Amino acid sequence: MIAVNGIGFWAPGFAGLGAFRAGEADRDLTMPKCEVVTARARRGTSRIGRMLAEVTTQAAADASVDLGAVPTVYASAWGEIDIMINLLGQIADGDVGLSPLRFKHSVHNSASGMVSIAAGNRTFSTALAAGRKTFEQGVLEALTYLTTTDADHVILAVAEDRLPAPLDRFGEYEALAVAFCFGTDAREGAHGTLSFPKRTGEPFRPDLPELYAENPTAFALPVLDALANPEGAEGLALSAAPRPFAIDVLSAEQSRTEP
Amino acid sequence: MDPRRPPLPITAAAAVNALGRTTREVLDALDAGRSGLRPPTFDVPVTTLVGAIPGDLDALPAEYAAYDCRLARMAKLAYDEVHEEVVRARERWGRERVAIILGTSTGGLHATERAFFQWRSDGTVPADFDFHRQHDFNGLGELLGAMAGVDGPVYTLSTACSSSGKVMATAQRLIDADVIDAALVGGVDSLCRMTLQGFHGLGVLTDVACRPFSSERKGINIGEGAAFCLLEREEVSSAPSDVWVLGVGESSDAHHMSSPHPEGRGAAEAMSRAMAQGGVGPDGIDHINAHGTSTLLNDAAESIAIHSLFGDRVPVVSTKGYTGHLLGAAGGTEAIFAMHAVRSNRVPRSLGVEPKDPSVAIDVQDVPRDQPVRRVLSNSFAFGGSNVSVLIGERP
């Protein structure tokens, strides 16, 4: 069993999971606070970098794990595409040398660097992409790390910002970031547990909210729903790779009574 | 800390880059001490040398036309060399038990540059630009998965210049967790303007050939290439493997986005973890293929890290002077150079090192050295302070 000991959430209008579940949108909220990173270190960073840092910090705090020591997996299909397009705009404008501040944050692992530097974390961290299956493959990377190393926790942070022009013609959706702090044991206040890997059952993919449906991070939303209401969530299928793998989502109470 | 892990046999490998269009050409050039760095043949407003794959690259077959871009063409050139072995592994382990785990830094940015510049010019994007299959970092993985006919996990690590070293650790874990039995791992990156002008903006791009660890070094050259290794749970009994992945060490500097820790703290941790995972100490290492980018800060930090663990006992080489810095493909490519060192019992020369920087206290090789090479550490360090060291060696 894998415990979900912490959750982080951010989307435009919603500073956390509580506000999102309550449907209480703040129309003025367009950028995460990202207070873990100093104002100076945030210079040149993108919104998605700050979204990833924000939800990672939330998940660590929710699980009461040390952000300076926990392994981290960052997942995004298109990552720092906003900075890439900004830099291409500089080239089109005739700039020869590009902004060093923007260039160094154009890498897919920018958030990994930001958080590890801010928190002094020298352990394992990675960043991945897998198109529409980015969330599922992120789960796979995080859980295989947790189950084959001595680590007792790992944080998976997954996020996608809107695609900038001219790439917005290839997908329109709202930005979204979610993080899970997975642990080998359920802590007080755990959100629930997952079985991993479980290879039975037919894939079951719940409908996604229309606003986020084309956002690869949206596949985290059914997992959040299942954690909040585990009744009937057994066999929730994550379609990692062409072959799906399934996870059972149980409440923390249910998991303690499992044989 | 990672536990000890079972060694994984490398059952096939291929690399293409500025040194050649086949693995044989690449390794022959390495043996001959011949650099592949040349002036760029495309429009870029900076003076430098680059490591470009020689000659034209064939378009993809019609059935894969939606994926067709320079990145995919380079990848197919290398993949064709290992295809038969990948198919054999698929038949051996089953379609669902073979993964494709790639590393890249810029993915299909070359294709996106072309689309963006057209859009800035006339408001349209090219009709053949397919964002999801060409730009998308995992588009190439999907393409290779389709060509290989495998149904296992397909994903792409993108941690800048450590990407295709870290794929080896991911493969280890997926095999350890019994999710898969084999993985095609590797790295691919193509030259593009944003990379060249980005490094120029950082002030680290040299206008001549790079000279890692030399007192006359002026910065880096950027290259392109593709490299793949097939890792399996067990070797093929009819064709025993002579080179294995013995350990992989990963760490974070937690220091700076684009500069290494000045004492190479994260680099030393990555090497130590790779050795610990492989169950060997510094005395068991015969050669180090350094990250060796030829910038002042990187070479200084890495040489301090190496010296802290090995003194000046181990011959060190940077192969960046042959290929340029392959970014997300560097780790995979240099793992194949490490394999070659084990197979040939020969440490290649590090181009341009003389006169060596007197502050560099490690043994950087100016001439090839024939000696027993049982185990090699291959280092890759990246923006964001991402470090990986891969321990490659003969049958454990």
XYZ file of C-alpha atoms in Angstrom:
655
model
C 0.000 0.000 0.000
C 1.062 3.539 -0.755
C -0.245 6.300 1.495
C -1.245 9.715 0.217
C 0.014 11.803 3.109
C -0.117 15.194 1.488
C -1.814 17.080 -1.346
C -1.037 20.366 -3.063
C -3.325 22.184 -5.480
C -3.272 25.414 -7.431
C -5.234 26.710 -10.405
C -6.113 30.226 -11.499
C -8.797 31.318 -9.077
C -8.062 28.605 -6.560
C -5.176 28.911 -4.085
C -5.669 25.433 -2.705
C -7.731 22.267 -2.799
C -10.211 23.530 -0.233
C -11.175 26.513 -2.346
C -11.407 24.349 -5.462
C -13.674 21.797 -3.840
C -15.850 24.559 -2.449
C -16.026 26.139 -5.900
C -14.962 29.461 -4.412
C -13.057 31.086 -7.265
C -11.040 34.256 -6.672
C -11.019 35.939 -10.078
C -8.028 38.076 -9.119
C -5.827 35.079 -8.370
C -3.702 34.529 -11.465
C -0.286 33.753 -9.990
C 0.691 31.461 -7.100
C 2.442 33.046 -4.144
C 5.324 30.572 -4.314
C 6.751 31.936 -1.090
C 9.239 29.097 -0.722
C 11.331 30.810 -3.398
C 12.691 34.292 -2.637
C 11.536 37.217 -4.759
C 15.060 37.476 -6.163
C 15.133 33.794 -7.134
C 11.709 34.084 -8.778
C 13.055 36.564 -11.329
C 12.940 35.065 -14.799
C 10.736 32.167 -13.742
C 7.467 31.289 -15.411
C 4.011 30.763 -13.978
C 4.283 27.002 -14.407
C 7.572 26.975 -12.502
C 5.903 28.807 -9.641
C 2.838 26.549 -9.833
C 5.023 23.459 -9.466
C 6.977 24.996 -6.603
C 3.769 26.070 -4.875
C 2.012 22.692 -4.961
C 5.211 20.867 -3.975
C 5.508 23.107 -0.927
C 1.834 22.614 -0.057
C 2.104 18.824 -0.310
C 5.222 18.707 1.868
C 3.570 20.860 4.527
C 0.347 18.830 4.390
C 2.324 15.617 4.932
C 4.662 17.185 7.500
C 7.736 16.106 5.542
C 10.934 18.114 5.220
C 11.045 19.908 1.875
C 14.806 19.982 2.306
C 15.095 16.204 2.233
C 12.154 14.677 0.359
C 12.752 13.218 -3.149
C 10.741 14.935 -5.871
C 9.330 14.101 -9.303
C 8.135 16.981 -11.492
C 5.908 16.146 -14.443
C 4.609 18.326 -17.240
C 3.863 17.598 -20.871
C 4.979 20.941 -22.247
C 6.785 22.434 -19.278
C 8.471 25.767 -19.814
C 6.897 26.372 -23.214
C 6.045 29.947 -22.269
C 9.708 30.809 -21.706
C 10.713 28.986 -24.903
C 8.268 31.068 -26.935
C 9.474 34.212 -25.174
C 13.070 33.382 -26.151
C 12.066 32.637 -29.742
C 10.416 36.041 -29.766
C 13.739 37.585 -28.706
C 15.412 35.839 -31.653
C 12.710 37.025 -34.044
C 13.223 40.555 -32.721
C 16.880 40.364 -33.714
C 18.487 39.744 -30.314
C 21.753 37.817 -30.648
C 22.396 36.830 -27.040
C 19.248 35.767 -25.204
C 18.279 36.767 -21.679
C 20.400 34.593 -19.336
C 17.725 34.902 -16.668
C 15.065 33.470 -18.963
C 17.363 30.941 -20.657
C 18.414 29.239 -17.450
C 14.759 28.797 -16.513
C 13.815 27.426 -19.944
C 14.815 23.893 -18.950
C 12.100 21.376 -18.097
C 13.614 20.880 -14.632
C 13.504 24.565 -13.716
C 11.073 23.978 -10.824
C 13.231 21.107 -9.572
C 16.183 23.469 -9.448
C 14.198 26.303 -7.848
C 12.801 24.165 -5.047
C 15.979 22.189 -4.360
C 17.975 25.428 -4.133
C 15.363 27.179 -1.972
C 15.015 24.240 0.402
C 18.640 23.064 0.334
C 17.504 19.654 -0.911
C 20.411 17.577 -2.293
C 18.637 14.291 -2.816
C 16.938 12.753 -5.847
C 14.874 14.948 -8.116
C 13.759 14.458 -11.686
C 11.512 15.992 -14.320
C 9.593 14.151 -17.017
C 7.139 14.512 -19.851
C 4.776 12.053 -21.466
C 2.250 14.016 -23.511
C -1.321 13.261 -22.552
C -0.104 10.540 -20.199
C 2.198 12.784 -18.212
C 0.294 12.433 -14.942
C 0.157 8.649 -15.156
C 3.828 8.294 -16.029
C 4.671 10.690 -13.241
C 2.820 8.419 -10.828
C 4.793 5.475 -12.178
C 8.154 7.248 -11.781
C 7.301 8.435 -8.267
C 5.948 5.120 -7.018
C 8.750 3.022 -8.491
C 11.202 5.351 -6.758
C 9.340 5.010 -3.461
C 9.033 1.228 -3.645
C 12.596 0.426 -4.725
C 14.645 2.801 -2.554
C 15.025 3.513 1.150
C 12.924 6.680 0.839
C 9.852 6.919 3.065
C 8.219 9.693 1.010
C 8.297 11.118 -2.494
C 6.437 14.117 -3.888
C 4.958 14.064 -7.379
C 4.150 17.542 -8.693
C 2.375 17.778 -12.042
C 1.313 20.927 -13.822
C 0.464 22.461 -17.168
C 0.049 26.111 -18.021
C -1.954 27.280 -21.005
C -0.201 27.023 -24.352
C 0.993 30.432 -25.600
C 0.348 31.701 -29.135
C 0.881 30.383 -31.734
C 0.710 26.973 -30.048
C -2.667 27.573 -28.398
C -4.273 26.242 -31.574
C -3.044 22.779 -30.492
C -4.893 22.759 -27.175
C -7.032 25.154 -25.153
C -7.582 24.546 -21.473
C -7.157 26.181 -18.086
C -3.895 25.914 -16.143
C -3.737 23.403 -13.306
C -1.173 22.083 -10.813
C -1.518 19.181 -8.377
C 0.969 17.476 -6.072
C 0.813 14.295 -4.039
C 3.138 13.367 -1.219
C 3.235 9.582 -1.309
C 4.529 7.675 1.703
C 5.334 4.104 2.608
C 3.188 4.443 5.755
C 0.028 6.407 6.409
C 0.562 9.322 8.740
C -2.055 10.938 10.952
C -4.327 12.862 8.622
C -3.497 10.771 5.559
C -5.874 11.321 2.649
C -6.038 7.650 1.731
C -3.995 4.872 0.227
C -3.304 3.457 -3.193
C -2.469 -0.070 -4.202
C 0.413 -0.249 -6.640
C 0.907 -1.835 -9.044
C -2.391 -3.534 -9.675
C -2.892 -4.917 -13.122
C -6.460 -6.162 -13.053
C -9.654 -4.699 -14.353
C -10.647 -2.761 -17.403
C -9.531 0.826 -17.807
C -11.998 3.214 -16.310
C -11.500 6.842 -17.158
C -13.939 9.230 -15.550
C -15.172 12.263 -17.432
C -12.949 15.278 -16.880
C -14.196 18.804 -16.124
C -14.550 20.600 -19.454
C -12.407 23.552 -18.388
C -9.411 21.263 -17.822
C -10.222 18.371 -20.162
C -7.342 19.024 -22.584
C -4.859 19.658 -19.773
C -2.783 16.486 -19.165
C -2.758 17.318 -15.457
C -6.535 16.874 -15.379
C -6.122 13.121 -14.927
C -5.128 13.918 -11.343
C -8.628 15.249 -10.666
C -10.382 11.837 -10.560
C -7.719 10.669 -8.119
C -8.445 13.664 -5.896
C -12.158 12.892 -6.142
C -11.562 9.247 -5.289
C -9.466 10.160 -2.275
C -12.265 12.415 -1.050
C -14.902 9.789 -1.714
C -13.364 6.321 -2.028
C -16.706 4.526 -2.310
C -16.772 2.991 -5.763
C -13.293 4.154 -6.671
C -11.776 0.694 -6.739
C -10.016 -0.031 -9.972
C -9.529 3.545 -11.074
C -7.338 2.983 -14.085
C -4.361 5.115 -14.940
C -3.473 4.629 -18.541
C 0.293 4.694 -18.234
C 1.778 3.494 -21.490
C -0.528 1.948 -24.059
C -1.257 -0.626 -21.372
C -3.203 0.746 -18.417
C -2.252 0.052 -14.863
C -4.842 0.355 -12.185
C -4.756 1.663 -8.667
C -7.255 1.138 -5.929
C -7.998 4.246 -3.947
C -9.002 3.539 -0.373
C -9.687 5.785 2.542
C -7.091 5.748 5.295
C -9.675 4.049 7.512
C -10.330 1.319 4.953
C -6.624 0.702 4.425
C -6.072 0.052 8.111
C -8.651 -2.747 8.004
C -7.232 -4.360 4.878
C -5.621 -7.762 5.494
C 19.984 6.601 -0.482
C 19.449 4.033 -3.196
C 20.080 0.436 -2.188
C 22.433 -1.855 -4.073
C 20.842 -2.858 -7.354
C 21.375 -5.834 -9.590
C 23.634 -4.964 -12.532
C 21.903 -4.734 -15.907
C 23.489 -6.070 -19.092
C 23.692 -3.687 -22.037
C 22.492 -5.927 -24.848
C 22.629 -3.399 -27.683
C 23.866 0.157 -28.167
C 24.117 2.761 -30.907
C 25.211 6.379 -31.254
C 25.246 8.925 -34.059
C 26.643 12.439 -33.762
C 29.210 14.767 -35.330
C 31.734 11.928 -35.399
C 29.665 9.807 -37.751
C 26.390 8.425 -39.027
C 26.981 4.972 -37.572
C 28.292 3.760 -34.234
C 31.315 2.300 -36.009
C 32.164 5.650 -37.602
C 31.712 7.415 -34.265
C 34.017 5.061 -32.361
C 36.611 5.004 -35.157
C 36.809 8.805 -34.991
C 37.138 8.651 -31.212
C 39.976 6.151 -31.525
C 41.660 8.345 -34.133
C 41.401 11.447 -31.928
C 39.443 13.241 -34.666
C 37.085 16.090 -33.738
C 33.696 16.489 -35.430
C 33.364 20.197 -34.621
C 32.718 22.448 -37.632
C 31.228 25.895 -38.373
C 27.420 25.723 -38.450
C 25.847 25.343 -41.883
C 22.591 26.997 -40.828
C 21.778 30.628 -40.154
C 22.781 31.685 -36.649
C 24.193 35.109 -35.696
C 27.010 33.900 -33.452
C 30.517 32.729 -34.297
C 31.121 29.243 -33.008
C 31.761 25.636 -33.968
C 29.069 22.986 -33.612
C 28.916 19.215 -33.637
C 26.397 18.476 -36.399
C 25.609 15.046 -37.800
C 27.349 14.931 -41.199
C 25.252 14.753 -44.352
C 21.543 14.890 -44.969
C 19.074 12.968 -42.861
C 16.460 10.818 -44.565
C 12.801 11.639 -44.103
C 10.818 9.198 -41.991
C 8.775 6.528 -43.782
C 5.335 7.732 -44.867
C 3.541 5.902 -42.065
C 5.435 8.040 -39.525
C 5.308 11.297 -41.514
C 3.467 13.162 -38.753
C 6.553 12.726 -36.523
C 9.014 13.818 -39.206
C 11.488 16.421 -37.972
C 15.254 16.641 -37.559
C 15.125 15.177 -34.058
C 13.178 12.134 -35.233
C 15.411 11.606 -38.269
C 18.521 11.611 -36.083
C 16.881 9.219 -33.661
C 15.856 6.823 -36.414
C 19.400 6.797 -37.801
C 20.645 5.447 -34.457
C 17.575 3.359 -33.671
C 17.865 1.392 -36.914
C 21.106 -0.095 -35.570
C 19.419 -1.571 -32.482
C 15.996 -2.383 -33.947
C 16.653 -6.103 -34.393
C 17.773 -6.460 -30.786
C 14.771 -4.486 -29.524
C 12.480 -6.821 -31.470
C 14.328 -9.793 -29.975
C 13.815 -8.350 -26.477
C 10.140 -7.777 -27.268
C 9.742 -11.410 -28.278
C 11.663 -12.532 -25.221
C 9.849 -10.493 -22.564
C 6.536 -9.554 -24.179
C 5.307 -6.308 -25.739
C 4.068 -4.896 -22.427
C 7.316 -5.582 -20.589
C 9.581 -3.385 -22.707
C 9.741 0.366 -21.963
C 11.030 3.320 -23.939
C 12.691 5.857 -21.615
C 14.389 8.746 -23.382
C 16.198 11.875 -22.317
C 16.168 15.228 -24.071
C 16.791 18.826 -23.179
C 15.046 20.666 -26.008
C 12.938 17.921 -27.602
C 11.417 19.065 -30.872
C 12.292 22.721 -30.404
C 14.007 22.769 -33.804
C 10.637 22.098 -35.449
C 8.900 24.656 -33.233
C 11.471 27.329 -34.136
C 10.601 26.897 -37.789
C 6.878 27.123 -37.022
C 7.314 30.149 -34.768
C 9.403 32.142 -37.223
C 6.871 31.495 -39.996
C 4.064 32.578 -37.677
C 5.918 35.784 -36.852
C 6.379 36.351 -40.571
C 2.902 35.669 -41.952
C 0.649 34.613 -39.098
C 0.475 30.966 -40.107
C 2.267 27.839 -38.947
C 3.542 25.261 -41.458
C 0.866 22.781 -42.487
C 3.191 19.893 -41.639
C 4.002 21.153 -38.125
C 2.463 18.698 -35.667
C 2.990 20.092 -32.162
C 1.981 16.909 -30.359
C 4.227 14.635 -32.412
C 7.165 16.909 -33.225
C 7.583 19.450 -30.427
C 6.218 17.313 -27.595
C 9.135 15.908 -25.575
C 7.524 12.489 -25.620
C 6.616 12.463 -29.315
C 9.889 10.761 -30.095
C 9.244 8.096 -27.460
C 5.866 7.403 -29.009
C 7.506 7.113 -32.426
C 10.139 4.659 -31.186
C 7.470 2.707 -29.320
C 5.526 2.361 -32.547
C 8.601 1.378 -34.573
C 9.604 -1.150 -31.913
C 6.073 -2.492 -31.501
C 6.250 -2.340 -27.712
C 3.446 -1.485 -25.293
C 5.377 -0.795 -22.086
C 5.727 2.602 -20.426
C 6.924 5.398 -22.704
C 8.194 8.577 -21.124
C 10.885 11.186 -21.401
C 13.124 12.624 -18.730
C 14.111 16.204 -19.293
C 16.577 17.408 -16.696
C 18.691 19.329 -19.210
C 22.197 17.896 -19.593
C 21.772 15.011 -17.125
C 18.678 13.626 -18.903
C 20.112 10.614 -20.695
C 22.216 9.535 -17.729
C 19.187 9.557 -15.464
C 17.185 7.353 -17.843
C 19.440 4.483 -16.766
C 18.331 4.910 -13.151
C 14.685 5.020 -14.173
C 15.142 1.761 -16.094
C 16.783 0.177 -13.042
C 13.838 1.117 -10.853
C 11.159 0.006 -13.332
C 12.887 -3.369 -13.626
C 13.386 -3.613 -9.846
C 9.700 -2.844 -9.292
C 8.813 -5.633 -11.738
C 6.930 -3.239 -14.015
C 9.125 -4.167 -17.000
C 11.932 -6.542 -17.964
C 13.725 -4.437 -20.550
C 14.062 -0.803 -21.558
C 15.373 1.034 -24.555
C 17.003 4.057 -22.947
C 18.936 6.923 -24.427
C 19.036 10.550 -25.357
C 18.416 12.734 -28.380
C 18.901 16.457 -28.954
C 19.245 18.470 -32.143
C 20.980 21.767 -32.788
C 18.724 24.792 -32.748
C 19.089 28.542 -32.578
C 17.646 29.002 -29.117
C 20.285 26.775 -27.568
C 23.195 28.414 -29.348
C 22.003 31.960 -28.688
C 21.038 31.058 -25.125
C 24.521 29.834 -24.276
C 25.919 32.851 -26.110
C 23.800 35.038 -23.848
C 25.257 33.285 -20.837
C 28.708 34.157 -22.139
C 29.966 30.569 -22.232
C 29.899 29.770 -25.968
C 33.374 29.609 -27.526
C 34.194 30.726 -31.058
C 36.792 27.956 -31.471
C 36.932 24.274 -30.542
C 36.374 23.704 -26.831
C 39.346 22.624 -24.703
C 38.113 21.022 -21.491
C 40.447 21.368 -18.475
C 42.951 23.468 -20.472
C 44.260 26.775 -19.172
C 43.292 28.132 -22.601
C 39.656 27.011 -22.485
C 37.152 29.624 -23.577
C 33.814 27.861 -23.270
C 31.591 25.238 -24.827
C 30.513 24.057 -28.256
C 27.024 22.655 -28.724
C 26.420 19.422 -30.612
C 23.601 17.131 -31.624
C 23.182 13.411 -31.612
C 21.237 10.347 -30.617
C 22.340 7.425 -28.460
C 20.480 4.322 -27.316
C 21.218 1.397 -25.007
C 19.037 -1.650 -24.539
C 19.018 -2.754 -20.896
C 17.530 -6.103 -19.891
C 16.842 -7.929 -16.653
C 19.139 -10.770 -17.711
C 21.671 -11.170 -20.448
C 20.972 -13.248 -23.535
C 22.418 -16.699 -22.875
C 23.436 -17.196 -26.498
C 25.195 -13.813 -26.613
C 26.604 -12.945 -23.169
C 26.996 -9.224 -22.484
C 30.501 -7.907 -21.979
C 29.448 -4.485 -20.627
C 26.911 -3.776 -17.875
C 25.353 -0.862 -16.032
C 26.628 -1.472 -12.504
C 25.218 1.564 -10.719
C 23.723 5.009 -11.166
C 24.109 7.882 -8.696
C 21.807 10.907 -8.714
C 22.020 14.080 -6.658
C 21.052 17.750 -6.574
C 23.501 20.597 -6.012
C 20.950 22.833 -4.240
C 23.222 25.708 -5.121
C 22.468 27.686 -8.315
C 20.310 27.360 -11.451
C 23.155 27.525 -13.973
C 26.437 27.251 -12.044
C 27.776 24.178 -10.254
C 28.544 24.071 -6.575
C 32.078 25.533 -6.481
C 33.495 22.527 -4.666
C 31.589 20.033 -6.785
C 29.634 18.776 -3.801
C 26.693 17.394 -5.798
C 29.005 15.934 -8.433
C 30.979 14.058 -5.781
C 27.744 12.792 -4.226
C 26.525 11.447 -7.562
C 29.808 9.590 -8.165
C 29.830 8.225 -4.608
C 26.250 7.001 -4.935
C 26.970 5.293 -8.261
C 29.941 3.478 -6.733
C 27.957 2.536 -3.625
C 25.166 1.139 -5.748
C 27.651 -0.874 -7.763
C 29.433 -2.104 -4.645
C 32.850 -0.686 -5.547
C 35.077 1.959 -4.019
C 37.315 4.545 -5.685
C 40.047 1.914 -6.117
C 37.693 -0.012 -8.398
C 37.402 2.813 -10.947
C 39.814 2.741 -13.895
C 38.646 5.747 -15.909
C 36.250 8.693 -15.718
C 34.437 10.179 -18.688
C 33.964 13.658 -17.258
C 31.130 16.036 -17.955
C 33.986 18.406 -18.892
C 32.093 21.156 -20.725
C 35.137 23.446 -20.992
C 33.651 26.346 -19.060
C 35.795 27.779 -16.275
C 33.321 27.054 -13.495
C 32.203 23.576 -14.590
C 35.682 22.188 -15.158
C 36.942 23.656 -11.881
C 34.076 22.217 -9.836
C 34.221 18.792 -11.467
C 37.978 18.478 -11.098
C 37.687 19.313 -7.389
C 34.943 16.697 -7.028
C 36.969 14.033 -8.831
C 40.118 14.867 -6.890
C 38.230 14.635 -3.587
C 37.377 11.009 -4.345
C 40.224 9.740 -6.512
C 43.160 12.135 -6.156
C 45.099 12.140 -9.406
C 45.095 8.336 -9.725
C 42.327 7.867 -12.333
C 42.688 8.891 -16.000
C 40.013 11.444 -16.875
C 38.755 12.392 -20.320
C 36.199 14.853 -21.611
C 34.848 13.905 -25.030
C 33.136 17.276 -25.580
C 36.024 18.278 -27.884
C 34.938 15.491 -30.275
C 31.176 15.920 -30.355
C 30.413 19.220 -28.684
C 28.059 19.247 -25.726
C 25.126 17.047 -26.702
C 22.962 18.389 -23.841
C 20.177 15.867 -23.276
C 21.988 13.279 -25.393
C 25.340 13.703 -23.622
C 24.898 11.074 -20.927
C 23.737 8.372 -23.328
C 26.465 9.128 -25.838
C 29.216 9.181 -23.239
C 27.935 5.934 -21.724
C 28.654 4.387 -25.119
C 32.140 5.940 -25.092
C 32.581 4.351 -21.647
C 31.427 0.980 -23.030
C 33.998 1.324 -25.787
C 36.747 2.037 -23.266
C 35.857 -1.164 -21.392
C 35.727 -3.242 -24.565
C 38.956 -1.876 -26.008
C 40.875 -1.451 -22.731
C 41.802 1.983 -23.958
C 41.308 5.452 -22.528
C 40.860 7.991 -25.350
C 42.680 11.310 -25.404
C 40.999 14.469 -24.168
C 41.283 16.892 -27.080
C 42.889 20.274 -26.476
C 43.799 19.836 -22.825
C 47.413 21.008 -23.158
C 48.442 23.297 -21.637
C 46.441 21.909 -18.743
C 45.022 24.360 -16.242
C 47.493 24.179 -13.331
C 44.597 24.442 -10.872
C 43.164 21.201 -12.272
C 44.751 18.555 -10.062
C 43.357 15.480 -11.804
C 44.984 13.300 -14.451
C 43.436 14.499 -17.735
C 44.672 12.392 -20.648
C 46.383 14.190 -23.522
C 47.281 10.950 -25.264
C 45.366 7.672 -25.550
C 46.348 5.145 -22.935
C 46.140 1.369 -23.331
C 45.421 -0.099 -19.914
C 42.927 -2.446 -18.256
C 39.548 -0.684 -18.076
C 37.171 -2.721 -15.941
C 34.900 0.066 -14.698
C 34.202 3.626 -15.855
C 32.234 6.466 -14.297
C 30.407 8.630 -16.829
C 29.379 12.032 -15.426
C 26.611 14.384 -16.552
C 25.701 17.572 -14.707
C 22.947 20.025 -15.564
C 21.171 23.329 -15.065
C 19.122 23.271 -11.902
C 21.960 21.427 -10.154
C 20.877 18.033 -11.492
C 23.737 15.495 -11.335
C 24.103 11.912 -12.461
C 27.022 9.517 -12.616
C 26.679 6.154 -14.371
C 28.974 3.266 -13.443
C 29.626 1.092 -16.471
C 31.859 -1.935 -16.416
C 32.673 -5.441 -17.392
C 30.638 -8.444 -16.257
C 30.380 -8.216 -12.432
